[in-house]
Tab-separated table of C-alpha atoms in Angstrom:
chain	number	residue	atom	x	y	z
A	25	MET	CA	25.045	-18.051	-57.786
A	26	ASN	CA	22.648	-20.429	-58.817
A	27	LEU	CA	22.089	-21.180	-55.228
A	28	ILE	CA	21.432	-17.446	-54.557
A	29	ASP	CA	19.377	-17.248	-57.600
A	30	SER	CA	17.355	-20.413	-56.049
A	31	LEU	CA	16.920	-19.048	-53.281
A	32	ALA	CA	15.677	-15.473	-54.233
A	33	ASN	CA	13.619	-17.646	-56.487
A	34	GLY	CA	12.068	-19.773	-54.016
A	35	THR	CA	12.932	-23.096	-55.007
A	36	MET	CA	15.147	-23.347	-52.161
A	37	ASN	CA	15.280	-22.788	-48.333
A	38	LEU	CA	17.901	-21.734	-46.258
A	39	THR	CA	18.504	-24.573	-44.949
A	40	ALA	CA	19.145	-26.405	-47.872
A	41	LEU	CA	21.302	-23.269	-48.952
A	42	LEU	CA	23.690	-23.637	-45.911
A	43	ASN	CA	23.700	-27.721	-46.514
A	44	GLU	CA	24.650	-27.160	-50.325
A	45	MET	CA	27.202	-24.619	-49.176
A	46	ARG	CA	28.716	-26.510	-46.522
A	47	GLN	CA	28.625	-29.753	-49.100
A	48	ALA	CA	30.054	-27.704	-51.692
A	49	GLY	CA	33.368	-27.272	-48.733
A	50	THR	CA	32.583	-23.235	-49.069
A	51	LEU	CA	31.842	-22.816	-45.095
A	52	ASN	CA	32.956	-25.482	-42.678
A	53	GLU	CA	30.695	-27.444	-39.913
A	54	GLY	CA	31.326	-24.537	-37.598
A	55	GLN	CA	30.035	-21.636	-39.606
A	56	SER	CA	27.057	-23.728	-40.910
A	57	THR	CA	25.958	-24.488	-37.528
A	58	VAL	CA	26.178	-21.318	-36.253
A	59	LEU	CA	24.116	-20.033	-39.249
A	60	GLU	CA	21.351	-22.053	-38.956
A	61	GLU	CA	21.521	-21.333	-35.235
A	62	LEU	CA	20.953	-17.470	-36.215
A	63	HIS	CA	18.282	-18.345	-39.215
A	64	ARG	CA	16.135	-20.464	-36.947
A	65	GLY	CA	16.155	-17.863	-33.911
A	66	ARG	CA	18.108	-20.002	-31.696
A	67	ARG	CA	20.790	-17.395	-30.921
A	68	TYR	CA	20.421	-13.658	-30.345
A	69	SER	CA	23.268	-10.576	-29.764
A	70	VAL	CA	22.868	-9.329	-26.219
A	71	HIS	CA	25.756	-6.512	-27.216
A	72	TRP	CA	22.967	-3.780	-26.213
A	73	GLU	CA	22.183	-5.126	-23.515
A	74	LEU	CA	26.016	-5.942	-22.447
A	75	ARG	CA	26.795	-1.882	-23.209
A	76	ALA	CA	23.525	-1.060	-20.672
A	77	ALA	CA	25.198	-3.215	-18.303
A	78	VAL	CA	28.463	-1.320	-18.381
A	79	TYR	CA	26.832	2.022	-18.620
A	80	VAL	CA	24.719	1.464	-15.694
A	81	GLY	CA	28.176	0.243	-13.845
A	82	VAL	CA	29.945	2.772	-14.719
A	83	LEU	CA	26.479	5.307	-12.996
A	84	LEU	CA	26.377	3.442	-10.303
A	85	VAL	CA	30.713	3.266	-9.767
A	86	ALA	CA	30.616	7.356	-9.974
A	87	ALA	CA	27.736	7.700	-7.563
A	88	GLY	CA	29.961	5.460	-5.346
A	89	VAL	CA	32.927	7.946	-5.672
A	90	ALA	CA	31.009	11.037	-5.117
A	91	LEU	CA	29.394	9.604	-1.908
A	92	THR	CA	32.602	8.415	-0.614
A	93	VAL	CA	33.986	11.608	-1.079
A	94	ARG	CA	31.012	13.418	0.541
A	95	GLU	CA	31.373	11.480	3.756
A	96	TYR	CA	34.526	10.933	4.320
A	97	PHE	CA	36.738	13.805	2.722
A	98	ALA	CA	36.773	15.060	6.559
A	99	GLN	CA	39.121	11.629	7.443
A	100	LEU	CA	40.948	11.294	4.205
A	101	GLY	CA	42.099	14.483	3.757
A	102	ASP	CA	42.028	16.845	0.573
A	103	VAL	CA	45.173	15.820	-0.394
A	104	ALA	CA	44.508	12.234	-0.433
A	105	ILE	CA	41.125	12.788	-2.583
A	106	ILE	CA	42.408	15.249	-4.927
A	107	GLY	CA	45.566	12.966	-5.555
A	108	SER	CA	43.556	9.977	-5.935
A	109	LEU	CA	40.355	10.717	-8.239
A	110	ALA	CA	43.350	12.523	-10.308
A	111	ALA	CA	45.523	9.234	-10.366
A	112	ALA	CA	42.277	7.213	-11.152
A	113	CYS	CA	41.778	9.637	-14.272
A	114	LEU	CA	45.172	9.689	-15.845
A	115	ALA	CA	44.887	5.934	-15.814
A	116	SER	CA	41.952	5.468	-17.174
A	117	PHE	CA	42.739	7.876	-20.192
A	118	ALA	CA	46.554	6.309	-20.336
A	119	TYR	CA	44.735	2.671	-21.182
A	120	CYS	CA	42.366	3.989	-23.129
A	121	PHE	CA	45.192	6.042	-25.610
A	122	LEU	CA	47.450	2.878	-25.406
A	123	LYS	CA	44.457	0.102	-25.915
A	124	GLY	CA	42.587	2.140	-28.740
A	125	GLY	CA	43.112	2.230	-32.768
A	126	PRO	CA	43.867	5.089	-34.654
A	127	TRP	CA	41.614	8.027	-34.765
A	128	SER	CA	38.798	7.648	-37.770
A	129	ARG	CA	36.187	10.046	-39.431
A	130	GLY	CA	34.126	7.348	-39.609
A	131	GLU	CA	32.599	5.067	-37.126
A	132	VAL	CA	34.836	2.525	-35.139
A	133	GLU	CA	34.237	-0.216	-32.851
A	134	SER	CA	36.033	0.144	-29.527
A	135	PRO	CA	38.172	-2.652	-28.306
A	136	ASN	CA	36.094	-4.243	-25.821
A	137	LEU	CA	33.141	-3.689	-22.954
A	138	PHE	CA	35.890	-2.496	-20.412
A	139	PHE	CA	37.208	-0.050	-22.908
A	140	ASP	CA	34.266	1.949	-22.806
A	141	TYR	CA	34.016	1.408	-18.981
A	142	VAL	CA	37.098	2.764	-18.524
A	143	LEU	CA	36.745	5.435	-20.538
A	144	LEU	CA	33.676	6.567	-18.574
A	145	PHE	CA	35.175	5.843	-15.727
A	146	GLY	CA	37.393	8.728	-16.181
A	147	CYS	CA	35.646	11.016	-17.631
A	148	THR	CA	33.466	10.562	-13.951
A	149	CYS	CA	36.545	10.927	-11.777
A	150	PHE	CA	37.789	13.622	-13.779
A	151	ALA	CA	34.387	15.824	-13.348
A	152	THR	CA	34.503	15.145	-9.957
A	153	ALA	CA	37.939	15.724	-9.189
A	154	ILE	CA	37.378	19.461	-10.654
A	155	GLY	CA	34.073	19.927	-8.728
A	156	TYR	CA	36.028	19.356	-5.434
A	157	VAL	CA	38.802	21.371	-6.006
A	158	GLU	CA	36.550	24.333	-6.692
A	159	ALA	CA	34.168	23.284	-4.101
A	160	GLN	CA	37.115	23.108	-1.528
A	161	PHE	CA	39.640	25.972	-3.034
A	162	THR	CA	37.216	28.245	-5.047
A	163	VAL	CA	40.351	28.977	-7.661
A	164	LEU	CA	38.097	30.435	-9.934
A	165	GLY	CA	35.666	32.229	-7.689
A	166	LYS	CA	32.791	33.944	-9.526
A	167	LEU	CA	34.076	32.331	-12.899
A	168	TRP	CA	33.918	28.896	-11.578
A	169	ILE	CA	31.282	27.807	-14.086
A	170	HIS	CA	34.589	27.723	-16.846
A	171	TYR	CA	35.064	24.690	-15.433
A	172	LEU	CA	31.988	23.255	-16.987
A	173	LEU	CA	33.330	24.132	-20.480
A	174	ILE	CA	36.171	23.288	-19.844
A	175	SER	CA	35.371	19.382	-19.136
A	176	ALA	CA	32.936	19.842	-22.221
A	177	ALA	CA	35.558	20.739	-24.222
A	178	LEU	CA	37.675	17.350	-22.841
A	179	PHE	CA	34.604	15.328	-23.367
A	180	PHE	CA	34.073	16.087	-26.972
A	181	PHE	CA	37.787	15.466	-27.667
A	182	LEU	CA	37.222	12.355	-25.954
A	183	ALA	CA	34.129	11.465	-28.001
A	184	TYR	CA	35.284	11.772	-31.083
A	185	ARG	CA	38.790	10.317	-30.473
A	186	PHE	CA	37.704	7.214	-28.807
A	187	ASP	CA	33.490	6.654	-30.930
A	188	ASN	CA	31.789	7.388	-27.795
A	189	ARG	CA	28.390	8.197	-27.679
A	190	LEU	CA	27.823	8.344	-24.245
A	191	VAL	CA	30.879	10.681	-23.707
A	192	LEU	CA	29.437	13.024	-26.348
A	193	SER	CA	26.592	13.246	-23.956
A	194	MET	CA	28.045	14.096	-21.088
A	195	ALA	CA	29.631	17.029	-23.194
A	196	LEU	CA	26.314	18.189	-24.356
A	197	SER	CA	24.758	18.433	-20.938
A	198	THR	CA	28.126	19.519	-19.439
A	199	LEU	CA	27.183	22.568	-22.297
A	200	ALA	CA	23.886	22.863	-21.747
A	201	ALA	CA	24.645	23.469	-17.451
A	202	TRP	CA	27.816	25.700	-19.161
A	203	PHE	CA	25.097	27.494	-21.351
A	204	GLY	CA	22.364	27.923	-18.838
A	205	PHE	CA	24.952	29.182	-15.850
A	206	GLN	CA	26.772	31.600	-18.122
A	207	LEU	CA	23.279	33.300	-19.314
A	208	SER	CA	22.271	33.394	-15.771
A	209	GLU	CA	25.556	35.472	-14.533
A	210	THR	CA	25.081	37.646	-17.739
A	211	PHE	CA	21.511	38.450	-18.347
A	212	LEU	CA	19.823	39.905	-14.648
A	213	HIS	CA	16.716	38.541	-16.489
A	214	PHE	CA	17.176	35.271	-17.370
A	215	HIS	CA	14.956	33.219	-15.380
A	216	ARG	CA	12.256	34.966	-17.510
A	217	TYR	CA	13.455	33.877	-20.535
A	218	TRP	CA	14.909	30.616	-19.696
A	219	ARG	CA	12.742	29.160	-22.416
A	220	GLU	CA	14.356	31.235	-25.246
A	221	SER	CA	17.853	30.444	-24.053
A	222	ALA	CA	16.885	27.254	-23.995
A	223	ILE	CA	15.705	27.316	-27.740
A	224	ALA	CA	18.635	29.093	-28.461
A	225	TYR	CA	20.940	25.971	-27.154
A	226	GLY	CA	18.727	24.034	-28.732
A	227	ALA	CA	20.112	25.742	-31.925
A	228	VAL	CA	23.223	25.969	-31.341
A	229	THR	CA	23.209	22.068	-30.760
A	230	PHE	CA	21.624	21.027	-34.294
A	231	GLY	CA	23.895	23.787	-36.272
A	232	LEU	CA	26.835	21.836	-34.158
A	233	GLY	CA	26.100	18.324	-35.073
A	234	PHE	CA	24.708	19.416	-38.457
A	235	ALA	CA	28.038	21.063	-39.338
A	236	LEU	CA	30.276	18.317	-38.379
A	237	HIS	CA	27.800	15.959	-40.152
A	238	ARG	CA	28.899	18.099	-43.582
A	239	ALA	CA	32.322	17.899	-42.508
A	240	GLY	CA	32.420	14.072	-42.822
A	241	LEU	CA	33.612	13.917	-38.816
A	242	LYS	CA	31.692	11.177	-37.060
A	243	ARG	CA	28.571	11.030	-38.957
A	244	HIS	CA	26.547	8.766	-36.966
A	245	PHE	CA	26.597	11.624	-34.156
A	246	PHE	CA	24.383	13.528	-35.694
A	247	GLN	CA	21.674	11.562	-33.940
A	248	VAL	CA	23.062	12.461	-30.497
A	249	TYR	CA	23.666	16.317	-31.000
A	250	LEU	CA	19.493	15.891	-32.555
A	251	HIS	CA	17.973	13.788	-29.574
A	252	PHE	CA	19.435	16.744	-27.228
A	253	ALA	CA	18.209	19.580	-29.891
A	254	VAL	CA	14.345	18.050	-30.098
A	255	ASN	CA	13.922	17.393	-26.745
A	256	VAL	CA	15.424	20.097	-25.246
A	257	LEU	CA	13.197	22.563	-28.043
A	258	LEU	CA	10.071	20.741	-27.758
A	259	VAL	CA	10.554	20.755	-23.542
A	260	ALA	CA	10.455	24.826	-23.863
A	261	LEU	CA	8.137	24.908	-26.151
A	262	VAL	CA	5.400	23.147	-24.364
A	263	SER	CA	6.459	24.622	-21.453
A	264	GLY	CA	5.748	27.991	-22.689
A	265	VAL	CA	2.126	26.766	-24.191
A	266	ALA	CA	1.534	25.912	-20.290
A	267	GLU	CA	1.846	29.642	-19.240
A	268	TYR	CA	0.916	31.264	-22.170
A	269	ARG	CA	-1.918	29.010	-24.396
A	270	PHE	CA	-3.047	31.155	-27.084
A	271	ALA	CA	-1.582	33.882	-25.832
A	272	SER	CA	2.078	33.795	-27.474
A	273	TRP	CA	4.050	32.350	-30.788
A	274	HIS	CA	4.777	29.021	-28.708
A	275	LEU	CA	1.680	27.343	-29.873
A	276	PRO	CA	2.077	27.746	-33.916
A	277	ALA	CA	5.842	26.985	-32.991
A	278	LEU	CA	5.011	23.490	-31.091
A	279	ALA	CA	2.986	22.369	-33.573
A	280	ALA	CA	5.272	23.503	-36.455
A	281	ALA	CA	8.211	21.581	-34.685
A	282	VAL	CA	5.892	18.448	-33.635
A	283	ALA	CA	4.953	18.051	-37.348
A	284	ALA	CA	8.866	18.590	-38.366
A	285	VAL	CA	9.968	15.717	-36.312
A	286	ALA	CA	7.246	13.687	-37.316
A	287	VAL	CA	7.800	13.731	-41.237
A	288	TYR	CA	11.604	13.645	-40.245
A	289	SER	CA	10.329	10.429	-38.652
A	290	VAL	CA	8.765	9.167	-41.440
A	291	ARG	CA	11.753	9.767	-43.765
A	292	THR	CA	14.260	8.324	-42.113
A	293	ARG	CA	12.066	5.169	-40.324
A	294	ARG	CA	13.064	6.345	-36.833
A	295	PHE	CA	10.501	5.808	-34.189
A	296	SER	CA	12.159	7.211	-31.234
A	297	TYR	CA	11.474	10.863	-33.106
A	298	MET	CA	7.840	10.143	-33.980
A	299	LEU	CA	7.378	9.202	-30.228
A	300	TYR	CA	8.720	12.356	-29.510
A	301	ALA	CA	5.997	13.917	-31.911
A	302	ILE	CA	3.618	12.366	-29.800
A	303	LEU	CA	4.351	12.248	-26.287
A	304	TYR	CA	5.559	16.554	-26.943
A	305	GLY	CA	2.117	17.018	-28.791
A	306	PHE	CA	-0.150	15.382	-26.700
A	307	ALA	CA	1.595	17.104	-23.170
A	308	GLY	CA	0.950	20.493	-25.423
A	309	LEU	CA	-2.706	19.295	-26.358
A	310	THR	CA	-3.429	18.099	-22.147
A	311	SER	CA	-1.983	21.827	-21.227
A	312	LEU	CA	-4.318	23.816	-23.525
A	313	ALA	CA	-7.413	20.973	-22.021
A	314	VAL	CA	-6.465	21.742	-18.661
A	315	ARG	CA	-7.246	25.373	-18.839
A	316	PHE	CA	-10.594	24.886	-20.196
A	317	ILE	CA	-11.856	21.607	-18.393
A	318	HIS	CA	-13.373	22.912	-14.698
A	319	ASP	CA	-15.231	19.970	-14.207
A	320	THR	CA	-12.934	16.558	-12.362
A	321	GLY	CA	-15.198	14.046	-13.810
A	322	VAL	CA	-14.602	15.374	-17.303
A	323	MET	CA	-11.287	15.888	-16.212
A	324	PHE	CA	-10.856	12.499	-15.430
A	325	LEU	CA	-12.496	10.819	-18.168
A	326	TYR	CA	-9.813	12.975	-20.954
A	327	GLY	CA	-7.142	12.084	-18.946
A	328	ILE	CA	-7.896	8.294	-18.793
A	329	GLY	CA	-9.434	8.586	-23.033
A	330	SER	CA	-6.357	11.189	-23.909
A	331	SER	CA	-3.806	8.426	-22.604
A	332	LEU	CA	-5.159	5.062	-23.782
A	333	ALA	CA	-5.801	6.746	-27.453
A	334	VAL	CA	-2.372	7.812	-27.091
A	335	ILE	CA	-0.677	4.599	-26.298
A	336	ALA	CA	-2.959	2.448	-28.935
A	337	LEU	CA	-1.305	5.349	-31.740
A	338	ILE	CA	1.883	4.721	-30.506
A	339	PHE	CA	1.634	0.555	-30.388
A	340	PHE	CA	-0.436	1.003	-33.254
A	341	LEU	CA	2.681	3.182	-35.412
A	342	SER	CA	5.422	0.860	-33.450
A	343	ARG	CA	4.081	-2.471	-35.250
A	344	LYS	CA	4.006	-0.565	-38.738
A	345	TYR	CA	7.866	0.802	-37.931
A	346	LYS	CA	8.472	-3.046	-37.622
A	347	GLU	CA	6.836	-4.287	-40.264
A	348	ALA	CA	8.371	-1.294	-42.816
A	349	ALA	CA	11.905	-2.007	-41.369
């Protein structure tokens, strides 16, 4: 305890503290060496870099599977393609259920990076398989869009079972596709009201994420829901401002949404939301400016000046967020 007090009072640096703890037997030589190298910045974590590499690998494999099916389906035959995709899907999910840990309401670390790879690969094989079945045999006919709902339900289940944010993103993206196709089939004038439909999807996504967060189910997933809801909402509002300018409710709604996102960013110290507020707010203002600036030179100066101002603001705020962290 005296060592910690000395460190807090500035009378002892961290290196000296580690030496004292090693001499006292609290740390062994290996532990002390690792902690000292971390303190001096000689080591750093590449966890997120490795996860990103895994996700990129999954996307490349998925693209390869899709291209293989597209190019060689005539030679391979329907049975071979469907059987191979189904076998890969079932094998991937079986591996995850056998190797995955028990389910928990809280955050759970994945057993290894290969586990995430297998789970995502199984999801892509499932999506490819049902897409191929419907394209070749039109099993559901006009009700084909319900494949999207089935896929979204499966991805939601797997995301919560194995605590995987990317699979949750796949579920929300698939749900958005089902939402859009379902409305386009139901309402003849959907193409006129797609913004309102997008806003409705954003509200549903936010409501679902908020309800699950309040229920204590994977609270850390709430940010995934919120990122989807915020981006869909702001894209729809910016589009409305670009088309109707001051003649609709989109402009005040965009201003209110941007302000709310900025306030949330400040309160939670999450810079990504401030970035959304800045970029979507800038897009809204620019969509208004291009309607009133008719001189090419003035428009050029506006584009250069406003872009530099936005970049400077983003850089300044990013440093402030890092300093406050």
